[in-house]
Amino acid sequence: MRPDLFEAPDYYNLDDLLTEEHKMIRDAARAWVKRDVSPIIEQAAQDAKFPESIIPGLASIGAFGPYIPTEYGGAGLDQISYGLIMQEIERGDSGVRSTASVQSSLVMYPIWKYGTEEQKQKFLPKLASGEFMGSFGLTEPDHGSNPSGMVTRFKDAGDHVILNGAKLWISNSPFCDVAVVWAKDENDRIHGLIVERGMEGFTTPETHNKWSLRASATGELIFQDVKIPKSNILPGRSGLGAPLSCLDSARFGIAWGAIGAAMDCYDTALRYAKERIQFGKPIAAFQLQQKKLAEMITEITKAQLLAWRLGVLREEGKATSAQISMAKRNNVEMAINIAREARQILGGMGITGEYSIMRHMMNLESVITYEGTHDIHLLITGLDITGENAFS
Ligand code: TGC
Ligand code: FAD
């Protein structure tokens, strides 16, 4: 891959809306991605291998638990800082952002929100430092968009419970130390359980042959009569709302992250268009290419404004789940469209690993599907504005 020459677009001077601290955090994440992610990420994607060497770096920029209080090892930052960190990481690669999203919003968040003090002390500092890596098991082979139908179950057995079932499409599963798993009790009520590697009957086979998120490890979580101490059940909330509240936090991060992928594609295409000569002039001089680039920067700017406003609302505790859905849906679609257009601007070069665009484009096919598909987010908005439930 070529040297990373990324320069972030800021067409509407959105930096003016950020504090000095926001900019400092953003710039530190940006510098780390340029130094430690860009040089290795193409090879990692080609090899379909998560680059575990970047785990300490992710921890050092505050990507593991940006908004988790410092007393538990988190960075104690606000929601805009969290968003900016996700934006910068996904500028490098959506798979790396996935690892950070899962660790922060889907593992640390539920332990922090719904765990006991003992669970928080035991797991959060190690997850924040990257000593422990986590995964989140909601999706099952037969229950993706409809997690309420899950069949993974546990039974009371005195001082412990016995867990049986399987989760599919689980980011970080092949190397996770702990998994926050959602399962039904004997009364059909959903609870979160902390499953630890080494527990007998717990296995995490990797899913191979993905054409998307190749630098992120995806796999299964399989439970065959796994004995889980009752002290590993999250007591603070039960029901589907518990995992869905974690998704709110992760979807918020994706709404910002997708902007990073789009910015990288736009910046690459703009630079290429100015340098590539055809018919005696730079292709940037042709109206057809200008249309593509002008539309890209317009869509990126709109997405930046949406994400920033959502960050303010979330910080004030006012953001609704439906508002988060809208931003996730809009910004991921924006990014995937930009990746496709940017790929065309590079012509044949666009399909190679010399440039990041095709990798972003393939990654975004997962991003538009996980954390609620594009369709599901549209239906969430539909329900919110009409009051009519079109899911089932
Ligand atoms: P529904 O009846 O609407 O809701 C059940 C209960 O949950 C409450 N609720 C929420 N609570 C918090 N946050 C939200 N976003 C919530 N949405 C709903 C709701 O109020 C209700 O509470 P209560 O107290 O009345 O019981 O549930 P439903 O079964 O009709 O489903 C609704 C639907 C389809 C929107 C939901 O199931 C959904 O979002 N499906 C998509 C599944 C999904 O997003 N899976 C993601 C798996 S994790 C992942 O993909 C990680 S990718 C790795 C990475 O991030 O990088
Ligand atoms: P389905 O639910 O079977 O959907 C198939 C199609 O039907 C979609 O187009 C969908 O939009 C449509 N559809 C479904 N229901 C409706 C409806 N009511 N109305 C209209 N259309 C509908 N999950 C986790 O729990 N943890 C993870 O860490 C995780 N990581 C992932 C990593 C990757 C790379 C991928 C690809 C997925 C990951 N997922 C994870 C799972 C992800 O959340 C699911 O793939 C997603 O929720 C969709 O579920 P599904 O794939 O079963 O598709």
Short mmCIF file of C-alpha atoms and ligand atoms in Angstrom, two decimals:
data_model
loop_
_atom_site.label_atom_id
_atom_site.label_comp_id
_atom_site.label_asym_id
_atom_site.label_seq_id
_atom_site.Cartn_x
_atom_site.Cartn_y
_atom_site.Cartn_z
CA MET A 1 0.00 0.00 0.00
CA ARG A 2 1.14 3.55 -0.73
CA PRO A 3 2.19 5.96 2.03
CA ASP A 4 -0.77 7.36 3.98
CA LEU A 5 -1.10 11.01 2.85
CA PHE A 6 -4.57 11.51 4.38
CA GLU A 7 -5.79 15.06 4.94
CA ALA A 8 -9.20 15.33 6.61
CA PRO A 9 -11.87 17.33 4.80
CA ASP A 10 -13.66 19.97 6.90
CA TYR A 11 -15.74 21.91 4.38
CA TYR A 12 -17.99 23.64 6.91
CA ASN A 13 -15.30 24.45 9.51
CA LEU A 14 -16.72 21.87 11.89
CA ASP A 15 -13.52 22.04 13.89
CA ASP A 16 -14.95 25.31 15.26
CA LEU A 17 -17.61 23.21 17.04
CA LEU A 18 -15.00 21.12 18.82
CA THR A 19 -13.14 21.93 22.03
CA GLU A 20 -9.36 21.96 22.20
CA GLU A 21 -9.57 18.65 24.07
CA HIS A 22 -11.70 17.10 21.31
CA LYS A 23 -9.14 18.14 18.71
CA MET A 24 -6.25 16.86 20.77
CA ILE A 25 -7.92 13.45 21.22
CA ARG A 26 -8.88 13.28 17.55
CA ASP A 27 -5.41 14.26 16.38
CA ALA A 28 -3.73 11.71 18.64
CA ALA A 29 -5.96 8.95 17.22
CA ARG A 30 -5.30 10.21 13.69
CA ALA A 31 -1.53 10.18 14.19
CA TRP A 32 -1.65 6.69 15.68
CA VAL A 33 -3.67 5.34 12.72
CA LYS A 34 -1.20 6.88 10.27
CA ARG A 35 1.79 5.50 12.13
CA ASP A 36 0.63 2.08 13.34
CA VAL A 37 -2.41 1.01 11.31
CA SER A 38 -1.97 2.25 7.74
CA PRO A 39 1.40 0.53 7.13
CA ILE A 40 0.12 -2.92 8.14
CA ILE A 41 -3.60 -2.98 7.47
CA GLU A 42 -3.59 -3.91 3.79
CA GLN A 43 -1.45 -6.99 4.45
CA ALA A 44 -3.60 -7.95 7.44
CA ALA A 45 -6.71 -7.76 5.24
CA GLN A 46 -5.03 -9.73 2.45
CA ASP A 47 -3.98 -12.37 5.00
CA ALA A 48 -7.44 -12.30 6.65
CA LYS A 49 -5.79 -11.88 10.05
CA PHE A 50 -6.64 -9.46 12.85
CA PRO A 51 -3.38 -7.63 13.68
CA GLU A 52 -3.20 -8.30 17.41
CA SER A 53 -0.06 -6.15 17.66
CA ILE A 54 -2.24 -3.01 17.53
CA ILE A 55 -4.16 -3.84 20.74
CA PRO A 56 -1.87 -1.79 23.05
CA GLY A 57 -2.08 1.15 20.64
CA LEU A 58 -5.88 1.03 20.63
CA ALA A 59 -5.80 1.11 24.42
CA SER A 60 -3.34 4.01 24.42
CA ILE A 61 -5.60 6.28 22.32
CA GLY A 62 -8.55 5.58 24.64
CA ALA A 63 -10.42 3.37 22.15
CA PHE A 64 -11.32 0.78 24.80
CA GLY A 65 -13.99 2.43 26.91
CA PRO A 66 -13.64 6.08 25.87
CA TYR A 67 -16.59 7.14 28.05
CA ILE A 68 -16.14 4.58 30.84
CA PRO A 69 -15.10 6.39 34.06
CA THR A 70 -11.40 6.50 34.85
CA GLU A 71 -11.96 4.67 38.17
CA TYR A 72 -12.61 1.56 36.06
CA GLY A 73 -9.69 2.19 33.72
CA GLY A 74 -11.73 3.94 31.00
CA ALA A 75 -10.75 7.26 29.45
CA GLY A 76 -13.64 9.20 31.08
CA LEU A 77 -14.30 11.19 27.89
CA ASP A 78 -17.50 12.66 26.46
CA GLN A 79 -19.59 11.29 23.60
CA ILE A 80 -18.12 13.55 20.91
CA SER A 81 -14.62 12.38 21.86
CA TYR A 82 -15.85 8.78 21.60
CA GLY A 83 -17.27 9.52 18.15
CA LEU A 84 -14.08 11.23 16.97
CA ILE A 85 -11.94 8.28 18.07
CA MET A 86 -14.22 5.86 16.16
CA GLN A 87 -14.08 8.14 13.10
CA GLU A 88 -10.29 8.11 13.07
CA ILE A 89 -10.00 4.36 13.62
CA GLU A 90 -12.47 3.57 10.83
CA ARG A 91 -10.59 5.96 8.57
CA GLY A 92 -7.91 3.28 8.87
CA ASP A 93 -10.17 0.23 8.68
CA SER A 94 -13.74 -0.71 9.68
CA GLY A 95 -12.50 -4.02 11.08
CA VAL A 96 -10.22 -2.28 13.57
CA ARG A 97 -13.10 -0.01 14.56
CA SER A 98 -15.25 -3.14 15.00
CA THR A 99 -12.79 -4.50 17.53
CA ALA A 100 -12.91 -1.22 19.45
CA SER A 101 -16.72 -0.92 19.19
CA VAL A 102 -17.28 -4.40 20.52
CA GLN A 103 -14.80 -3.98 23.35
CA SER A 104 -16.20 -0.58 24.43
CA SER A 105 -19.90 -0.53 23.71
CA LEU A 106 -20.83 -4.18 23.72
CA VAL A 107 -18.61 -5.60 26.46
CA MET A 108 -17.46 -2.79 28.77
CA TYR A 109 -20.73 -0.84 28.53
CA PRO A 110 -23.04 -3.66 29.73
CA ILE A 111 -20.63 -4.61 32.53
CA TRP A 112 -20.42 -0.96 33.59
CA LYS A 113 -24.18 -0.33 33.29
CA TYR A 114 -25.62 -3.63 34.48
CA GLY A 115 -22.78 -5.34 36.37
CA THR A 116 -22.06 -5.63 40.09
CA GLU A 117 -19.21 -3.63 41.63
CA GLU A 118 -17.22 -6.87 41.84
CA GLN A 119 -17.75 -7.59 38.11
CA LYS A 120 -16.73 -4.03 37.22
CA GLN A 121 -13.53 -4.24 39.29
CA LYS A 122 -12.67 -7.67 37.93
CA PHE A 123 -13.21 -7.02 34.21
CA LEU A 124 -13.25 -3.32 33.27
CA PRO A 125 -9.63 -2.29 33.98
CA LYS A 126 -8.30 -5.31 32.09
CA LEU A 127 -10.63 -4.65 29.15
CA ALA A 128 -9.60 -0.97 29.10
CA SER A 129 -5.92 -1.87 28.91
CA GLY A 130 -6.43 -4.57 26.29
CA GLU A 131 -5.14 -7.29 28.64
CA PHE A 132 -8.57 -8.89 28.21
CA MET A 133 -10.39 -8.81 24.87
CA GLY A 134 -14.14 -9.20 24.73
CA SER A 135 -16.90 -10.32 22.40
CA PHE A 136 -20.69 -9.88 22.40
CA GLY A 137 -23.05 -12.72 21.59
CA LEU A 138 -26.54 -11.73 20.54
CA THR A 139 -26.98 -13.06 16.97
CA GLU A 140 -27.76 -16.74 16.44
CA PRO A 141 -27.83 -18.89 13.31
CA ASP A 142 -31.64 -18.61 13.09
CA HIS A 143 -32.12 -15.25 14.82
CA GLY A 144 -30.32 -12.21 13.37
CA SER A 145 -32.62 -9.22 12.89
CA ASN A 146 -35.03 -10.78 15.35
CA PRO A 147 -32.94 -11.50 18.46
CA SER A 148 -36.01 -11.85 20.68
CA GLY A 149 -36.49 -15.34 19.18
CA MET A 150 -33.10 -16.54 20.50
CA VAL A 151 -32.87 -20.17 21.61
CA THR A 152 -29.66 -20.02 23.67
CA ARG A 153 -30.76 -20.86 27.21
CA PHE A 154 -29.55 -21.40 30.74
CA LYS A 155 -30.96 -23.44 33.60
CA ASP A 156 -30.60 -22.91 37.32
CA ALA A 157 -28.29 -25.43 38.98
CA GLY A 158 -27.78 -24.11 42.52
CA ASP A 159 -24.79 -21.77 42.83
CA HIS A 160 -24.32 -21.79 39.04
CA VAL A 161 -26.32 -22.03 35.80
CA ILE A 162 -25.86 -24.35 32.81
CA LEU A 163 -25.70 -22.62 29.43
CA ASN A 164 -26.48 -24.27 26.07
CA GLY A 165 -26.72 -22.80 22.58
CA ALA A 166 -24.70 -21.05 19.88
CA LYS A 167 -24.03 -17.55 18.63
CA LEU A 168 -22.94 -16.79 15.06
CA TRP A 169 -21.16 -13.87 13.38
CA ILE A 170 -19.38 -12.77 16.52
CA SER A 171 -16.62 -10.15 16.14
CA ASN A 172 -13.48 -10.88 18.22
CA SER A 173 -14.79 -14.35 19.15
CA PRO A 174 -11.71 -16.37 18.05
CA PHE A 175 -9.39 -14.54 20.46
CA CYS A 176 -11.72 -13.19 23.15
CA ASP A 177 -10.96 -13.76 26.82
CA VAL A 178 -14.53 -12.96 27.88
CA ALA A 179 -17.88 -12.91 26.08
CA VAL A 180 -21.00 -11.03 27.15
CA VAL A 181 -23.66 -13.49 26.04
CA TRP A 182 -27.43 -12.94 25.92
CA ALA A 183 -29.53 -15.99 26.77
CA LYS A 184 -33.00 -16.87 28.07
CA ASP A 185 -33.73 -18.25 31.52
CA GLU A 186 -36.38 -20.87 32.27
CA ASN A 187 -39.05 -18.13 32.22
CA ASP A 188 -38.00 -16.96 28.73
CA ARG A 189 -36.47 -13.76 30.13
CA ILE A 190 -33.25 -12.55 28.45
CA HIS A 191 -30.18 -11.98 30.68
CA GLY A 192 -26.54 -11.09 30.07
CA LEU A 193 -23.89 -13.59 31.22
CA ILE A 194 -20.14 -13.15 31.32
CA VAL A 195 -18.60 -16.29 29.84
CA GLU A 196 -14.85 -16.71 30.33
CA ARG A 197 -12.39 -18.53 28.09
CA GLY A 198 -11.38 -21.80 29.69
CA MET A 199 -14.86 -22.62 30.98
CA GLU A 200 -15.49 -26.23 30.04
CA GLY A 201 -17.80 -26.66 27.03
CA PHE A 202 -17.15 -23.13 25.67
CA THR A 203 -15.55 -22.97 22.18
CA THR A 204 -15.04 -20.14 19.66
CA PRO A 205 -14.39 -21.43 16.12
CA GLU A 206 -13.41 -18.82 13.53
CA THR A 207 -15.54 -18.09 10.45
CA HIS A 208 -13.33 -18.15 7.34
CA ASN A 209 -13.60 -17.01 3.70
CA LYS A 210 -15.09 -13.56 4.35
CA TRP A 211 -14.69 -10.98 1.57
CA SER A 212 -15.43 -8.20 4.05
CA LEU A 213 -13.85 -7.09 7.36
CA ARG A 214 -10.95 -9.39 6.60
CA ALA A 215 -8.72 -7.69 9.18
CA SER A 216 -11.30 -8.42 11.89
CA ALA A 217 -11.69 -11.90 13.37
CA THR A 218 -15.28 -13.20 13.26
CA GLY A 219 -16.51 -16.49 14.64
CA GLU A 220 -18.98 -18.46 16.69
CA LEU A 221 -19.58 -18.86 20.40
CA ILE A 222 -20.65 -22.40 21.21
CA PHE A 223 -21.92 -23.48 24.63
CA GLN A 224 -22.30 -27.14 25.53
CA ASP A 225 -23.40 -27.51 29.14
CA VAL A 226 -21.18 -24.61 30.21
CA LYS A 227 -21.18 -24.10 33.99
CA ILE A 228 -21.40 -20.38 34.71
CA PRO A 229 -21.21 -19.12 38.31
CA LYS A 230 -24.22 -17.02 39.22
CA SER A 231 -21.78 -14.23 40.10
CA ASN A 232 -21.18 -13.90 36.31
CA ILE A 233 -24.80 -12.93 35.54
CA LEU A 234 -25.35 -9.20 34.96
CA PRO A 235 -28.05 -8.33 37.51
CA GLY A 236 -28.80 -4.72 36.56
CA ARG A 237 -31.22 -5.25 33.67
CA SER A 238 -33.00 -8.12 31.93
CA GLY A 239 -35.14 -8.32 28.78
CA LEU A 240 -34.27 -7.48 25.18
CA GLY A 241 -33.91 -3.80 26.08
CA ALA A 242 -30.62 -4.63 27.86
CA PRO A 243 -28.68 -5.77 24.75
CA LEU A 244 -30.49 -3.20 22.59
CA SER A 245 -29.26 -0.38 24.85
CA CYS A 246 -25.68 -1.58 24.21
CA LEU A 247 -26.42 -1.47 20.49
CA ASP A 248 -27.43 2.18 20.84
CA SER A 249 -23.94 2.99 22.04
CA ALA A 250 -22.24 0.92 19.33
CA ARG A 251 -24.50 2.27 16.56
CA PHE A 252 -23.62 5.80 17.66
CA GLY A 253 -19.92 4.93 17.24
CA ILE A 254 -20.60 3.49 13.78
CA ALA A 255 -22.41 6.67 12.69
CA TRP A 256 -19.11 8.49 13.36
CA GLY A 257 -16.87 5.68 12.15
CA ALA A 258 -18.49 5.51 8.72
CA ILE A 259 -17.55 9.17 8.20
CA GLY A 260 -13.91 8.17 8.64
CA ALA A 261 -14.12 5.52 5.92
CA ALA A 262 -15.88 8.01 3.61
CA MET A 263 -13.30 10.74 4.29
CA ASP A 264 -10.47 8.36 3.41
CA CYS A 265 -12.12 7.37 0.11
CA TYR A 266 -12.87 10.99 -0.79
CA ASP A 267 -9.37 12.20 0.08
CA THR A 268 -7.77 9.39 -1.92
CA ALA A 269 -10.00 10.00 -4.95
CA LEU A 270 -9.49 13.78 -4.87
CA ARG A 271 -5.70 13.42 -4.76
CA TYR A 272 -5.74 10.81 -7.53
CA ALA A 273 -8.04 12.91 -9.73
CA LYS A 274 -5.69 15.89 -9.50
CA GLU A 275 -2.67 13.78 -10.44
CA ARG A 276 -4.02 11.36 -13.05
CA ILE A 277 -3.66 12.75 -16.58
CA GLN A 278 -5.93 11.57 -19.41
CA PHE A 279 -6.63 13.36 -22.69
CA GLY A 280 -3.88 15.83 -21.77
CA LYS A 281 -5.30 17.07 -18.48
CA PRO A 282 -5.97 15.92 -14.91
CA ILE A 283 -9.17 13.89 -14.73
CA ALA A 284 -10.22 16.34 -11.95
CA ALA A 285 -10.80 18.85 -14.76
CA PHE A 286 -13.60 16.77 -16.28
CA GLN A 287 -17.11 17.67 -15.16
CA LEU A 288 -18.13 14.05 -14.63
CA GLN A 289 -15.36 13.55 -12.06
CA GLN A 290 -16.07 16.91 -10.43
CA LYS A 291 -19.72 15.89 -10.02
CA LYS A 292 -18.66 12.75 -8.15
CA LEU A 293 -16.23 14.63 -5.90
CA ALA A 294 -18.61 17.55 -5.24
CA GLU A 295 -21.39 15.17 -4.25
CA MET A 296 -19.03 13.26 -1.98
CA ILE A 297 -17.93 16.30 0.01
CA THR A 298 -21.56 17.46 0.28
CA GLU A 299 -22.67 14.09 1.69
CA ILE A 300 -19.69 13.89 4.06
CA THR A 301 -20.46 17.38 5.39
CA LYS A 302 -24.13 16.49 5.99
CA ALA A 303 -23.10 13.29 7.77
CA GLN A 304 -20.59 15.20 9.93
CA LEU A 305 -23.34 17.61 11.03
CA LEU A 306 -25.73 14.75 11.82
CA ALA A 307 -23.08 12.96 13.89
CA TRP A 308 -22.04 16.11 15.74
CA ARG A 309 -25.63 17.01 16.67
CA LEU A 310 -26.31 13.43 17.75
CA GLY A 311 -23.18 13.60 19.92
CA VAL A 312 -24.47 16.74 21.64
CA LEU A 313 -27.90 15.14 22.20
CA ARG A 314 -26.32 11.96 23.53
CA GLU A 315 -24.06 13.90 25.86
CA GLU A 316 -27.15 15.69 27.20
CA GLY A 317 -28.87 12.31 27.63
CA LYS A 318 -31.54 13.30 25.08
CA ALA A 319 -30.70 11.17 22.02
CA THR A 320 -33.42 8.63 21.23
CA SER A 321 -32.74 5.15 19.84
CA ALA A 322 -34.58 6.16 16.67
CA GLN A 323 -32.29 9.19 16.21
CA ILE A 324 -29.27 6.91 16.58
CA SER A 325 -30.76 4.51 14.00
CA MET A 326 -31.21 7.32 11.52
CA ALA A 327 -27.59 8.42 11.84
CA LYS A 328 -26.24 4.85 11.56
CA ARG A 329 -28.36 4.17 8.50
CA ASN A 330 -27.65 7.46 6.75
CA ASN A 331 -23.93 7.61 7.42
CA VAL A 332 -23.15 4.01 6.48
CA GLU A 333 -25.08 4.32 3.22
CA MET A 334 -23.31 7.62 2.55
CA ALA A 335 -19.94 5.92 3.09
CA ILE A 336 -20.64 2.88 0.93
CA ASN A 337 -21.88 5.08 -1.93
CA ILE A 338 -18.77 7.23 -1.68
CA ALA A 339 -16.53 4.17 -1.64
CA ARG A 340 -18.19 2.91 -4.84
CA GLU A 341 -17.85 6.28 -6.62
CA ALA A 342 -14.29 6.80 -5.39
CA ARG A 343 -13.33 3.37 -6.68
CA GLN A 344 -14.49 4.40 -10.14
CA ILE A 345 -12.44 7.61 -10.08
CA LEU A 346 -9.32 5.48 -9.64
CA GLY A 347 -10.21 3.32 -12.63
CA GLY A 348 -8.30 0.02 -12.64
CA MET A 349 -6.04 1.20 -9.79
CA GLY A 350 -9.13 1.34 -7.60
CA ILE A 351 -9.41 -2.42 -7.41
CA THR A 352 -5.89 -2.94 -6.10
CA GLY A 353 -4.52 -3.04 -2.57
CA GLU A 354 -2.26 -0.11 -3.47
CA TYR A 355 -5.13 2.08 -2.32
CA SER A 356 -7.55 1.68 0.60
CA ILE A 357 -10.80 2.23 -1.30
CA MET A 358 -11.76 -1.31 -2.31
CA ARG A 359 -11.00 -2.54 1.23
CA HIS A 360 -13.27 0.17 2.68
CA MET A 361 -15.96 -0.71 0.13
CA MET A 362 -15.92 -4.39 1.03
CA ASN A 363 -15.79 -3.64 4.76
CA LEU A 364 -18.81 -1.36 4.53
CA GLU A 365 -20.89 -4.27 3.20
CA SER A 366 -20.64 -5.71 6.71
CA VAL A 367 -21.12 -2.37 8.43
CA ILE A 368 -24.40 -1.81 6.54
CA THR A 369 -25.55 -5.26 7.77
CA TYR A 370 -24.38 -5.54 11.38
CA GLU A 371 -25.70 -3.61 14.35
CA GLY A 372 -29.09 -3.74 12.62
CA THR A 373 -29.39 -3.99 8.85
CA HIS A 374 -30.14 -0.98 6.65
CA ASP A 375 -33.73 -2.24 6.34
CA ILE A 376 -34.18 -2.67 10.10
CA HIS A 377 -33.03 0.91 10.74
CA LEU A 378 -35.46 2.20 8.14
CA LEU A 379 -38.25 0.31 9.89
CA ILE A 380 -37.19 1.79 13.24
CA THR A 381 -37.58 5.28 11.75
CA GLY A 382 -40.85 4.20 10.14
CA LEU A 383 -42.21 3.02 13.47
CA ASP A 384 -41.03 6.19 15.21
CA ILE A 385 -42.76 8.57 12.79
CA THR A 386 -45.96 6.60 12.11
CA GLY A 387 -46.49 4.66 15.33
CA GLU A 388 -47.03 1.56 13.17
CA ASN A 389 -44.79 -1.50 13.72
CA ALA A 390 -43.82 -3.01 10.35
CA PHE A 391 -41.34 -5.60 11.71
CA SER A 392 -43.70 -8.48 12.01
P1 TGC B 1 -39.22 -4.42 20.85
O1 TGC B 1 -40.51 -5.01 21.32
O2 TGC B 1 -39.26 -3.23 19.96
O3 TGC B 1 -38.30 -4.04 22.10
C1 TGC B 1 -38.06 -4.94 23.16
C2 TGC B 1 -37.68 -4.14 24.38
O4 TGC B 1 -36.47 -3.41 24.11
C3 TGC B 1 -36.71 -1.99 24.21
N1 TGC B 1 -35.92 -1.37 23.15
C4 TGC B 1 -34.77 -0.75 23.38
N2 TGC B 1 -34.12 -0.49 24.52
C5 TGC B 1 -32.95 0.17 24.44
N3 TGC B 1 -32.42 0.55 23.25
C6 TGC B 1 -33.05 0.30 22.08
N4 TGC B 1 -32.50 0.66 20.92
C7 TGC B 1 -34.28 -0.37 22.11
N5 TGC B 1 -35.16 -0.80 21.15
C8 TGC B 1 -36.17 -1.41 21.82
C9 TGC B 1 -38.20 -1.83 24.03
O5 TGC B 1 -38.67 -0.65 24.62
C10 TGC B 1 -38.73 -3.08 24.73
O6 TGC B 1 -38.63 -2.87 26.12
P2 TGC B 1 -39.72 -3.51 27.11
O7 TGC B 1 -39.31 -3.00 28.44
O8 TGC B 1 -41.04 -2.99 26.62
O9 TGC B 1 -39.58 -4.99 26.97
O10 TGC B 1 -38.36 -5.59 20.20
P3 TGC B 1 -38.54 -6.38 18.84
O11 TGC B 1 -38.33 -7.81 19.15
O12 TGC B 1 -39.81 -5.95 18.14
O13 TGC B 1 -37.28 -5.91 17.98
C11 TGC B 1 -37.09 -4.61 17.57
C12 TGC B 1 -35.87 -4.53 16.62
C13 TGC B 1 -36.13 -5.28 15.33
C14 TGC B 1 -35.67 -3.06 16.33
C15 TGC B 1 -34.62 -5.12 17.32
O14 TGC B 1 -34.75 -6.48 17.54
C16 TGC B 1 -33.35 -4.86 16.53
O15 TGC B 1 -32.74 -3.82 16.67
N6 TGC B 1 -32.89 -5.86 15.69
C17 TGC B 1 -31.60 -5.77 15.04
C18 TGC B 1 -30.64 -6.73 15.71
C19 TGC B 1 -29.25 -6.17 15.79
O16 TGC B 1 -29.00 -4.99 15.61
N7 TGC B 1 -28.29 -7.01 16.09
C20 TGC B 1 -26.95 -6.59 16.28
C21 TGC B 1 -26.10 -7.68 16.87
S1 TGC B 1 -24.55 -7.09 17.51
C22 TGC B 1 -23.64 -6.69 16.18
O17 TGC B 1 -24.07 -6.70 15.09
C23 TGC B 1 -22.24 -6.29 16.46
S2 TGC B 1 -21.34 -5.98 15.04
C24 TGC B 1 -19.78 -5.72 15.57
C25 TGC B 1 -19.42 -4.24 15.59
O18 TGC B 1 -20.16 -3.45 16.17
O19 TGC B 1 -18.41 -3.86 15.06
P1 FAD B 2 -31.39 -11.64 8.63
O1 FAD B 2 -31.97 -11.13 9.89
O2 FAD B 2 -31.68 -13.04 8.23
O3 FAD B 2 -31.80 -10.67 7.45
C1 FAD B 2 -31.69 -11.04 6.06
C2 FAD B 2 -32.36 -9.94 5.23
O4 FAD B 2 -33.75 -9.84 5.59
C3 FAD B 2 -31.74 -8.56 5.50
O5 FAD B 2 -31.69 -7.85 4.31
C4 FAD B 2 -32.75 -7.92 6.45
O6 FAD B 2 -32.74 -6.49 6.35
C5 FAD B 2 -34.06 -8.50 5.96
N1 FAD B 2 -35.09 -8.52 6.99
C6 FAD B 2 -35.08 -9.19 8.19
N2 FAD B 2 -36.19 -8.92 8.88
C7 FAD B 2 -36.92 -8.05 8.13
C8 FAD B 2 -38.16 -7.37 8.32
N3 FAD B 2 -38.89 -7.51 9.44
N4 FAD B 2 -38.60 -6.55 7.34
C9 FAD B 2 -37.87 -6.38 6.21
N5 FAD B 2 -36.70 -6.98 5.98
C10 FAD B 2 -36.22 -7.80 6.95
N6 FAD B 2 -23.75 -10.12 15.93
C11 FAD B 2 -23.46 -10.18 17.27
O7 FAD B 2 -24.30 -10.51 18.09
N7 FAD B 2 -22.20 -9.87 17.71
C12 FAD B 2 -21.20 -9.50 16.87
O8 FAD B 2 -20.08 -9.19 17.29
C13 FAD B 2 -21.48 -9.46 15.47
N8 FAD B 2 -20.49 -9.16 14.57
C14 FAD B 2 -20.74 -9.28 13.24
C15 FAD B 2 -19.67 -9.17 12.33
C16 FAD B 2 -19.90 -9.34 10.96
C17 FAD B 2 -18.77 -9.27 10.01
C18 FAD B 2 -21.22 -9.57 10.49
C19 FAD B 2 -21.50 -9.72 9.03
C20 FAD B 2 -22.28 -9.67 11.39
C21 FAD B 2 -22.04 -9.55 12.76
N9 FAD B 2 -23.06 -9.74 13.70
C22 FAD B 2 -22.80 -9.78 15.04
C23 FAD B 2 -24.41 -10.16 13.25
C24 FAD B 2 -25.25 -9.05 12.65
O9 FAD B 2 -25.74 -8.20 13.65
C25 FAD B 2 -26.36 -9.70 11.84
O10 FAD B 2 -25.77 -10.21 10.67
C26 FAD B 2 -27.48 -8.74 11.50
O11 FAD B 2 -28.18 -8.32 12.65
C27 FAD B 2 -28.48 -9.35 10.49
O12 FAD B 2 -28.84 -10.63 10.85
P2 FAD B 2 -28.78 -11.83 9.76
O13 FAD B 2 -27.42 -11.80 9.15
O14 FAD B 2 -29.22 -13.06 10.44
O15 FAD B 2 -29.79 -11.41 8.63
#
